[in-house]
mmCIF file of C-alpha atoms in Angstrom:
data_model
loop_
_atom_site.group_PDB
_atom_site.id
_atom_site.type_symbol
_atom_site.label_atom_id
_atom_site.label_comp_id
_atom_site.label_asym_id
_atom_site.label_seq_id
_atom_site.Cartn_x
_atom_site.Cartn_y
_atom_site.Cartn_z
ATOM 1 C CA MET A 1 -11.275 29.718 -6.794
ATOM 2 C CA LEU A 2 -11.892 25.997 -6.429
ATOM 3 C CA ASP A 3 -15.037 24.732 -4.751
ATOM 4 C CA PHE A 4 -13.650 22.229 -2.270
ATOM 5 C CA SER A 5 -17.115 21.188 -1.112
ATOM 6 C CA LYS A 6 -17.216 19.130 -4.327
ATOM 7 C CA ILE A 7 -13.682 17.813 -4.048
ATOM 8 C CA TRP A 8 -13.167 15.300 -1.294
ATOM 9 C CA ILE A 9 -11.220 12.210 -0.389
ATOM 10 C CA PRO A 10 -13.383 9.354 0.866
ATOM 11 C CA ARG A 11 -12.692 8.130 4.358
ATOM 12 C CA LEU A 12 -10.999 4.721 4.286
ATOM 13 C CA SER A 13 -10.626 2.469 7.287
ATOM 14 C CA ASN A 14 -7.136 1.187 8.105
ATOM 15 C CA GLU A 15 -8.315 -2.284 7.129
ATOM 16 C CA GLU A 16 -9.377 -1.073 3.700
ATOM 17 C CA ILE A 17 -6.079 0.777 3.114
ATOM 18 C CA ARG A 18 -4.130 -2.327 4.175
ATOM 19 C CA ARG A 19 -6.227 -4.557 1.960
ATOM 20 C CA ARG A 20 -5.477 -2.370 -1.037
ATOM 21 C CA ALA A 21 -1.774 -2.306 -0.220
ATOM 22 C CA ASP A 22 -1.683 -6.114 0.106
ATOM 23 C CA GLU A 23 -3.624 -6.530 -3.137
ATOM 24 C CA PHE A 24 -1.316 -4.192 -4.998
ATOM 25 C CA ARG A 25 1.836 -5.916 -3.700
ATOM 26 C CA GLN A 26 0.529 -9.392 -4.525
ATOM 27 C CA GLN A 27 -0.378 -8.282 -8.023
ATOM 28 C CA HIS A 28 2.880 -6.538 -8.842
ATOM 29 C CA TRP A 29 5.527 -8.117 -6.682
ATOM 30 C CA GLY A 30 4.475 -11.213 -4.749
ATOM 31 C CA GLU A 31 5.303 -12.104 -1.166
ATOM 32 C CA LYS A 32 9.021 -11.574 -0.888
ATOM 33 C CA ILE A 33 11.053 -8.961 0.918
ATOM 34 C CA PRO A 34 12.422 -6.409 0.577
ATOM 35 C CA VAL A 35 9.843 -5.034 -1.834
ATOM 36 C CA ASP A 36 11.664 -3.285 -4.705
ATOM 37 C CA ILE A 37 9.299 -0.362 -4.735
ATOM 38 C CA GLU A 38 11.286 1.788 -7.137
ATOM 39 C CA LEU A 39 11.330 -0.971 -9.740
ATOM 40 C CA ILE A 40 7.591 -1.502 -9.341
ATOM 41 C CA ALA A 41 6.954 2.241 -9.844
ATOM 42 C CA GLU A 42 8.917 2.257 -13.072
ATOM 43 C CA ARG A 43 8.257 -1.121 -14.598
ATOM 44 C CA GLN A 44 4.769 -2.030 -13.440
ATOM 45 C CA LEU A 45 3.193 1.431 -13.339
ATOM 46 C CA GLY A 46 5.271 3.078 -16.084
ATOM 47 C CA LEU A 47 6.100 6.066 -13.875
ATOM 48 C CA ILE A 48 9.161 8.114 -14.759
ATOM 49 C CA VAL A 49 11.273 8.171 -11.625
ATOM 50 C CA ILE A 50 13.240 11.415 -11.367
ATOM 51 C CA PRO A 51 15.827 12.163 -8.682
ATOM 52 C CA ILE A 52 16.163 15.910 -8.094
ATOM 53 C CA ALA A 53 19.266 16.879 -6.207
ATOM 54 C CA ASN A 54 18.738 19.314 -3.331
ATOM 55 C CA LEU A 55 14.946 18.873 -3.328
ATOM 56 C CA ARG A 56 14.948 18.584 0.449
ATOM 57 C CA TYR A 57 17.414 21.380 1.080
ATOM 58 C CA THR A 58 15.923 23.849 -1.400
ATOM 59 C CA ALA A 59 12.175 23.217 -1.211
ATOM 60 C CA HIS A 60 11.955 21.264 2.082
ATOM 61 C CA THR A 61 10.282 18.455 0.152
ATOM 62 C CA GLU A 62 11.322 14.818 0.062
ATOM 63 C CA ALA A 63 9.231 13.416 -2.781
ATOM 64 C CA PHE A 64 6.116 14.036 -4.864
ATOM 65 C CA LEU A 65 3.970 12.607 -7.594
ATOM 66 C CA SER A 66 3.404 14.882 -10.577
ATOM 67 C CA GLY A 67 -0.063 16.288 -11.152
ATOM 68 C CA ASP A 68 -0.354 14.456 -14.472
ATOM 69 C CA LEU A 69 0.480 11.174 -12.682
ATOM 70 C CA SER A 70 3.434 10.500 -14.962
ATOM 71 C CA GLU A 71 6.450 11.342 -12.795
ATOM 72 C CA LEU A 72 7.599 10.365 -9.347
ATOM 73 C CA VAL A 73 10.249 12.710 -7.969
ATOM 74 C CA TYR A 74 12.474 12.247 -4.922
ATOM 75 C CA ASP A 75 15.633 13.617 -3.364
ATOM 76 C CA PRO A 76 18.461 11.133 -4.045
ATOM 77 C CA ALA A 77 20.488 12.423 -1.095
ATOM 78 C CA LEU A 78 18.021 11.000 1.415
ATOM 79 C CA PRO A 79 18.976 7.779 3.189
ATOM 80 C CA ASP A 80 18.034 4.651 1.192
ATOM 81 C CA VAL A 81 15.251 3.620 3.544
ATOM 82 C CA ARG A 82 13.730 7.067 3.388
ATOM 83 C CA VAL A 83 13.746 7.150 -0.428
ATOM 84 C CA ARG A 84 12.031 3.740 -0.454
ATOM 85 C CA PHE A 85 9.363 4.853 2.002
ATOM 86 C CA SER A 86 8.796 8.118 0.130
ATOM 87 C CA VAL A 87 8.342 6.266 -3.155
ATOM 88 C CA ALA A 88 5.871 3.871 -1.493
ATOM 89 C CA HIS A 89 4.049 6.883 -0.006
ATOM 90 C CA GLU A 90 3.715 8.519 -3.411
ATOM 91 C CA LEU A 91 2.405 5.253 -4.842
ATOM 92 C CA GLY A 92 -0.221 5.459 -2.139
ATOM 93 C CA HIS A 93 -1.358 8.779 -3.592
ATOM 94 C CA TYR A 94 -1.188 7.306 -7.090
ATOM 95 C CA LEU A 95 -3.473 4.445 -6.184
ATOM 96 C CA LEU A 96 -5.794 6.034 -3.628
ATOM 97 C CA HIS A 97 -6.120 9.643 -4.734
ATOM 98 C CA ARG A 98 -5.794 9.768 -8.516
ATOM 99 C CA GLU A 99 -9.346 11.064 -8.937
ATOM 100 C CA VAL A 100 -8.854 14.069 -6.698
ATOM 101 C CA ILE A 101 -5.362 14.725 -8.125
ATOM 102 C CA THR A 102 -6.858 14.875 -11.612
ATOM 103 C CA LYS A 103 -9.513 17.334 -10.435
ATOM 104 C CA LEU A 104 -6.933 19.603 -8.807
ATOM 105 C CA ARG A 105 -4.585 20.021 -11.736
ATOM 106 C CA SER A 106 -3.664 23.631 -12.477
ATOM 107 C CA GLY A 107 -3.234 25.604 -15.683
ATOM 108 C CA SER A 108 -0.616 28.043 -14.467
ATOM 109 C CA TYR A 109 1.893 28.553 -11.651
ATOM 110 C CA GLU A 110 -0.287 31.172 -9.961
ATOM 111 C CA GLU A 111 -3.333 28.939 -10.117
ATOM 112 C CA TRP A 112 -1.284 26.127 -8.626
ATOM 113 C CA LYS A 113 -0.020 28.305 -5.759
ATOM 114 C CA ASP A 114 -3.573 29.435 -5.019
ATOM 115 C CA MET A 115 -4.764 25.845 -5.032
ATOM 116 C CA GLN A 116 -2.017 24.824 -2.629
ATOM 117 C CA HIS A 117 -3.029 27.581 -0.193
ATOM 118 C CA GLU A 118 -6.721 26.769 -0.503
ATOM 119 C CA ILE A 119 -6.573 22.992 -0.062
ATOM 120 C CA PRO A 120 -8.398 22.373 3.228
ATOM 121 C CA GLU A 121 -6.101 21.102 5.959
ATOM 122 C CA ALA A 122 -8.504 18.210 6.627
ATOM 123 C CA LEU A 123 -8.358 17.006 3.002
ATOM 124 C CA TRP A 124 -4.583 17.328 2.890
ATOM 125 C CA SER A 125 -4.104 15.516 6.219
ATOM 126 C CA ARG A 126 -6.428 12.690 5.224
ATOM 127 C CA ALA A 127 -4.561 12.166 1.965
ATOM 128 C CA GLU A 128 -1.222 12.132 3.763
ATOM 129 C CA TYR A 129 -2.426 9.753 6.464
ATOM 130 C CA GLN A 130 -3.853 7.293 3.924
ATOM 131 C CA ALA A 131 -0.703 7.357 1.793
ATOM 132 C CA TYR A 132 1.412 6.841 4.904
ATOM 133 C CA GLU A 133 -0.534 3.841 6.097
ATOM 134 C CA PHE A 134 -0.547 2.384 2.550
ATOM 135 C CA ALA A 135 3.239 2.738 2.303
ATOM 136 C CA GLY A 136 3.867 1.076 5.645
ATOM 137 C CA ARG A 137 1.782 -1.967 4.853
ATOM 138 C CA LEU A 138 3.074 -2.167 1.291
ATOM 139 C CA LEU A 139 6.698 -2.406 2.439
ATOM 140 C CA VAL A 140 5.985 -4.446 5.563
ATOM 141 C CA PRO A 141 3.455 -7.225 4.851
ATOM 142 C CA LEU A 142 1.818 -8.396 8.059
ATOM 143 C CA GLN A 143 2.468 -12.141 7.635
ATOM 144 C CA LEU A 144 6.107 -11.625 6.837
ATOM 145 C CA LEU A 145 6.499 -9.262 9.785
ATOM 146 C CA MET A 146 5.130 -11.998 12.057
ATOM 147 C CA GLU A 147 7.503 -14.505 10.509
ATOM 148 C CA GLU A 148 10.501 -12.282 11.081
ATOM 149 C CA LEU A 149 9.433 -11.814 14.699
ATOM 150 C CA ARG A 150 8.994 -15.574 15.164
ATOM 151 C CA LYS A 151 12.554 -16.133 13.901
ATOM 152 C CA LEU A 152 13.802 -13.898 16.689
ATOM 153 C CA LYS A 153 11.727 -15.556 19.412
ATOM 154 C CA PRO A 154 14.644 -17.651 20.827
ATOM 155 C CA LEU A 155 16.684 -14.452 21.137
ATOM 156 C CA VAL A 156 13.846 -12.745 23.050
ATOM 157 C CA GLU A 157 13.445 -15.704 25.392
ATOM 158 C CA LEU A 158 17.158 -15.803 26.133
ATOM 159 C CA ALA A 159 17.294 -12.063 26.756
ATOM 160 C CA ARG A 160 14.297 -12.211 29.120
ATOM 161 C CA LYS A 161 15.917 -15.061 31.033
ATOM 162 C CA GLN A 162 19.136 -13.089 31.418
ATOM 163 C CA LEU A 163 17.424 -9.792 32.131
ATOM 164 C CA PRO A 164 14.073 -10.526 33.839
ATOM 165 C CA ASP A 165 13.249 -6.800 34.164
ATOM 166 C CA LEU A 166 13.210 -6.298 30.378
ATOM 167 C CA THR A 167 10.032 -4.444 29.437
ATOM 168 C CA ALA A 168 7.913 -5.025 26.333
ATOM 169 C CA ASP A 169 9.140 -1.673 25.011
ATOM 170 C CA ASP A 170 12.796 -2.682 25.482
ATOM 171 C CA VAL A 171 12.172 -5.859 23.482
ATOM 172 C CA LYS A 172 10.249 -3.995 20.814
ATOM 173 C CA GLU A 173 13.013 -1.480 20.270
ATOM 174 C CA HIS A 174 15.681 -4.139 20.113
ATOM 175 C CA LEU A 175 13.757 -6.310 17.663
ATOM 176 C CA ALA A 176 12.703 -3.381 15.466
ATOM 177 C CA THR A 177 16.329 -2.683 14.573
ATOM 178 C CA LYS A 178 16.889 -6.262 13.467
ATOM 179 C CA VAL A 179 13.562 -6.670 11.658
ATOM 180 C CA ALA A 180 13.965 -3.346 9.823
ATOM 181 C CA ARG A 181 16.962 -4.723 7.933
ATOM 182 C CA ALA A 182 14.947 -7.588 6.480
ATOM 183 C CA PHE A 183 12.346 -5.189 5.022
ATOM 184 C CA ASP A 184 14.882 -2.450 4.133
ATOM 185 C CA VAL A 185 12.885 0.138 6.042
ATOM 186 C CA SER A 186 13.773 2.329 8.997
ATOM 187 C CA TYR A 187 13.529 1.388 12.641
ATOM 188 C CA ASP A 188 10.710 3.935 12.975
ATOM 189 C CA VAL A 189 8.643 2.266 10.276
ATOM 190 C CA ILE A 190 8.804 -1.081 12.095
ATOM 191 C CA ILE A 191 7.902 0.482 15.447
ATOM 192 C CA LYS A 192 4.921 2.177 13.792
ATOM 193 C CA ARG A 193 3.841 -1.064 12.074
ATOM 194 C CA LEU A 194 4.000 -2.967 15.369
ATOM 195 C CA ASP A 195 1.857 -0.310 17.039
ATOM 196 C CA ALA A 196 -0.552 0.054 14.121
ATOM 197 C CA GLU A 197 -1.073 -3.686 13.722
ATOM 198 C CA GLY A 198 -1.325 -4.160 17.496
ATOM 199 C CA ILE A 199 1.545 -6.646 17.691
ATOM 200 C CA SER A 200 3.483 -7.299 20.872
ATOM 201 C CA PRO A 201 6.878 -8.851 20.068
ATOM 202 C CA ILE A 202 6.852 -10.613 23.445
ATOM 203 C CA GLN A 203 3.759 -12.606 22.517
ATOM 204 C CA GLU A 204 4.982 -13.319 18.995
ATOM 205 C CA MET B 1 14.765 4.844 -30.323
ATOM 206 C CA THR B 2 17.130 7.179 -28.488
ATOM 207 C CA PHE B 3 20.165 6.169 -26.468
ATOM 208 C CA GLY B 4 18.317 7.030 -23.255
ATOM 209 C CA GLU B 5 15.266 4.970 -24.159
ATOM 210 C CA PHE B 6 17.455 2.008 -25.113
ATOM 211 C CA ALA B 7 19.488 2.203 -21.900
ATOM 212 C CA LYS B 8 16.374 2.496 -19.747
ATOM 213 C CA ALA B 9 14.702 -0.477 -21.423
ATOM 214 C CA LYS B 10 17.811 -2.607 -20.834
ATOM 215 C CA ARG B 11 18.066 -1.481 -17.226
ATOM 216 C CA LEU B 12 14.482 -2.465 -16.498
ATOM 217 C CA GLN B 13 14.972 -5.777 -18.323
ATOM 218 C CA SER B 14 17.818 -6.417 -15.889
ATOM 219 C CA ASP B 15 15.519 -5.762 -12.889
ATOM 220 C CA LEU B 16 17.510 -2.719 -11.825
ATOM 221 C CA SER B 17 15.953 0.368 -10.321
ATOM 222 C CA LEU B 18 17.484 3.692 -11.277
ATOM 223 C CA ARG B 19 19.258 4.131 -7.953
ATOM 224 C CA GLU B 20 20.536 0.582 -7.781
ATOM 225 C CA PHE B 21 21.908 0.813 -11.303
ATOM 226 C CA CYS B 22 23.565 4.165 -10.681
ATOM 227 C CA LYS B 23 25.182 2.834 -7.501
ATOM 228 C CA THR B 24 26.815 -0.098 -9.267
ATOM 229 C CA ALA B 25 27.737 1.899 -12.405
ATOM 230 C CA GLU B 26 28.981 4.818 -10.263
ATOM 231 C CA LEU B 27 26.732 7.365 -11.958
ATOM 232 C CA ASP B 28 24.921 10.352 -10.542
ATOM 233 C CA PRO B 29 21.217 9.394 -10.538
ATOM 234 C CA SER B 30 19.950 12.903 -11.341
ATOM 235 C CA ASN B 31 22.208 13.161 -14.382
ATOM 236 C CA TRP B 32 21.603 9.617 -15.559
ATOM 237 C CA SER B 33 17.839 10.161 -15.301
ATOM 238 C CA LYS B 34 18.318 13.111 -17.701
ATOM 239 C CA VAL B 35 20.328 10.882 -20.064
ATOM 240 C CA GLU B 36 17.510 8.323 -20.055
ATOM 241 C CA ARG B 37 15.005 11.095 -20.815
ATOM 242 C CA SER B 38 17.291 12.372 -23.608
ATOM 243 C CA LEU B 39 17.805 15.701 -21.870
ATOM 244 C CA LEU B 40 21.557 15.045 -21.693
ATOM 245 C CA SER B 41 23.834 13.307 -24.191
ATOM 246 C CA ALA B 42 25.419 9.926 -23.556
ATOM 247 C CA PRO B 43 28.817 10.043 -21.838
ATOM 248 C CA SER B 44 31.616 10.468 -24.377
ATOM 249 C CA ASP B 45 34.247 8.449 -22.513
ATOM 250 C CA ARG B 46 34.558 5.005 -24.116
ATOM 251 C CA THR B 47 35.702 3.261 -20.910
ATOM 252 C CA LYS B 48 32.751 4.733 -18.986
ATOM 253 C CA LEU B 49 30.339 3.649 -21.694
ATOM 254 C CA GLU B 50 31.737 0.109 -21.587
ATOM 255 C CA THR B 51 31.254 0.005 -17.835
ATOM 256 C CA ILE B 52 27.645 1.140 -18.280
ATOM 257 C CA ALA B 53 27.066 -1.430 -21.028
ATOM 258 C CA ARG B 54 28.350 -4.211 -18.802
ATOM 259 C CA GLU B 55 26.166 -3.061 -15.906
ATOM 260 C CA LEU B 56 23.236 -3.220 -18.307
ATOM 261 C CA LYS B 57 24.207 -6.884 -18.894
ATOM 262 C CA LEU B 58 25.049 -6.249 -22.545
ATOM 263 C CA LYS B 59 27.496 -8.739 -24.085
ATOM 264 C CA LYS B 60 30.348 -7.620 -26.305
ATOM 265 C CA GLY B 61 29.866 -8.627 -29.946
ATOM 266 C CA THR B 62 26.059 -8.845 -29.733
ATOM 267 C CA PRO B 63 23.659 -6.626 -31.713
ATOM 268 C CA ASP B 64 22.587 -4.954 -28.434
ATOM 269 C CA TRP B 65 26.202 -4.035 -27.684
ATOM 270 C CA SER B 66 26.541 -2.458 -31.140
ATOM 271 C CA SER B 67 23.217 -0.608 -30.852
ATOM 272 C CA PHE B 68 24.264 0.764 -27.471
ATOM 273 C CA PHE B 69 27.422 2.363 -28.914
ATOM 274 C CA ASP B 70 25.753 3.480 -32.164
ATOM 275 C CA LEU B 71 22.995 5.222 -30.232
ATOM 276 C CA ALA B 72 25.541 6.740 -27.840
ATOM 277 C CA TYR B 73 27.406 8.185 -30.807
ATOM 278 C CA ILE B 74 24.193 9.665 -32.284
ATOM 279 C CA SER B 75 23.287 11.092 -28.888
ATOM 280 C CA GLN B 76 26.662 12.842 -28.588
ATOM 281 C CA GLN B 77 26.159 14.542 -31.986
ATOM 282 C CA ARG B 78 22.861 16.198 -31.218
ATOM 283 C CA ILE B 79 22.265 19.248 -29.063
ATOM 284 C CA PRO B 80 20.269 18.155 -26.059
ATOM 285 C CA ASP B 81 16.810 19.610 -25.611
ATOM 286 C CA ASP B 82 16.707 22.743 -23.573
ATOM 287 C CA VAL B 83 15.488 22.506 -20.010
ATOM 288 C CA ALA B 84 11.815 21.485 -19.944
ATOM 289 C CA GLU B 85 9.438 24.004 -21.372
ATOM 290 C CA ASP B 86 7.175 25.932 -19.032
ATOM 291 C CA ALA B 87 4.126 24.099 -20.303
ATOM 292 C CA ASP B 88 5.685 20.776 -19.322
ATOM 293 C CA ALA B 89 6.502 22.068 -15.863
ATOM 294 C CA VAL B 90 2.943 23.270 -15.203
ATOM 295 C CA SER B 91 1.486 19.885 -16.128
ATOM 296 C CA VAL B 92 3.650 18.059 -13.594
ATOM 297 C CA LEU B 93 3.142 20.360 -10.603
ATOM 298 C CA PRO B 94 2.195 18.100 -7.709
ATOM 299 C CA VAL B 95 -1.088 18.210 -5.794
ATOM 300 C CA PHE B 96 0.087 16.510 -2.611
ATOM 301 C CA PHE B 97 3.588 16.547 -1.406
ATOM 302 C CA ARG B 98 5.296 16.073 1.906
ATOM 303 C CA THR B 99 7.434 18.798 3.303
ATOM 304 C CA VAL B 100 10.131 17.912 5.781
ATOM 305 C CA ARG B 101 7.954 19.362 8.575
ATOM 306 C CA GLY B 102 5.026 17.220 7.465
ATOM 307 C CA GLU B 103 2.968 20.365 6.910
ATOM 308 C CA LYS B 104 1.517 22.208 3.948
ATOM 309 C CA PRO B 105 4.205 24.148 2.022
ATOM 310 C CA THR B 106 4.834 27.853 2.450
ATOM 311 C CA GLU B 107 4.761 30.423 -0.391
ATOM 312 C CA GLU B 108 8.576 30.390 -0.512
ATOM 313 C CA GLU B 109 8.736 26.602 -0.700
ATOM 314 C CA LEU B 110 6.207 26.616 -3.543
ATOM 315 C CA SER B 111 8.295 29.114 -5.557
ATOM 316 C CA LYS B 112 11.471 27.129 -4.999
ATOM 317 C CA LEU B 113 9.747 23.920 -5.982
ATOM 318 C CA ILE B 114 8.620 25.472 -9.280
ATOM 319 C CA GLN B 115 12.210 26.390 -10.080
ATOM 320 C CA LEU B 116 13.449 22.883 -9.312
ATOM 321 C CA ILE B 117 10.703 21.300 -11.394
ATOM 322 C CA LYS B 118 11.586 23.498 -14.360
ATOM 323 C CA ARG B 119 15.175 22.235 -14.197
ATOM 324 C CA ARG B 120 14.365 18.581 -13.532
#
């Protein structure tokens, strides 16, 4: 049985996670969109990217990083934007949690199953949250998000003139669909980035 | 160098991710990934191979073009490795992974995942 009191994931502020995502992107890709996250995983990090058909249907799993940090697996039947986000999410684990992943490697299937059952919910949730935040900022750089919103400002002004009762949420939802295309992410990812970064599309 | 290693190197030199390449070359990404890892042989159809070579930006008459077809021929002669050994599968079992529900996996999901990983 593993002693989880000695295995922990350090708390990271959102700012720290975003700083690491920005640093990684600048180092391996630069400031252009959309970020080709799958190419970065293969070429820059040397990960073997493996599509497994029916991963979602059979094991209810969308993607994972192998315990030896050599393979990144995803379900190729997922929508494009979902594959891209899943790959970015797994890169978050690769960059933020490699130490704990190395400590939790198993020697047999039974040991691995036991480990999966024993992982404390708090450790698991923290790892998932950090990887999620990392992925969002990696694919949607803040400055470029602001730029995309600025490009759409005339459209927002016109719409507000024509429909004075438009709420901030109406505008946000409308813009998120357009902005999502530029970053090749889902509408939901843009909505979450706007909320997480505290951006109001009306002010931008 | 195997056919798979050669093809992968050329794909990455052309700035193509696995999925993007498979889309344009009309290949199944799961199977092509196995070809690149030498778990499956190269396709035997000459027309298909030429399409793949062109998508890899190889030019007819160049040494790379010849190597591509030579390695494909060698790949077709050998018996592909059997599905990954158990030892390989244990070493790649993931620590963290997202289920569709966003929760920790159940016993059944863990067992199914092991089977999929063995056949990857």
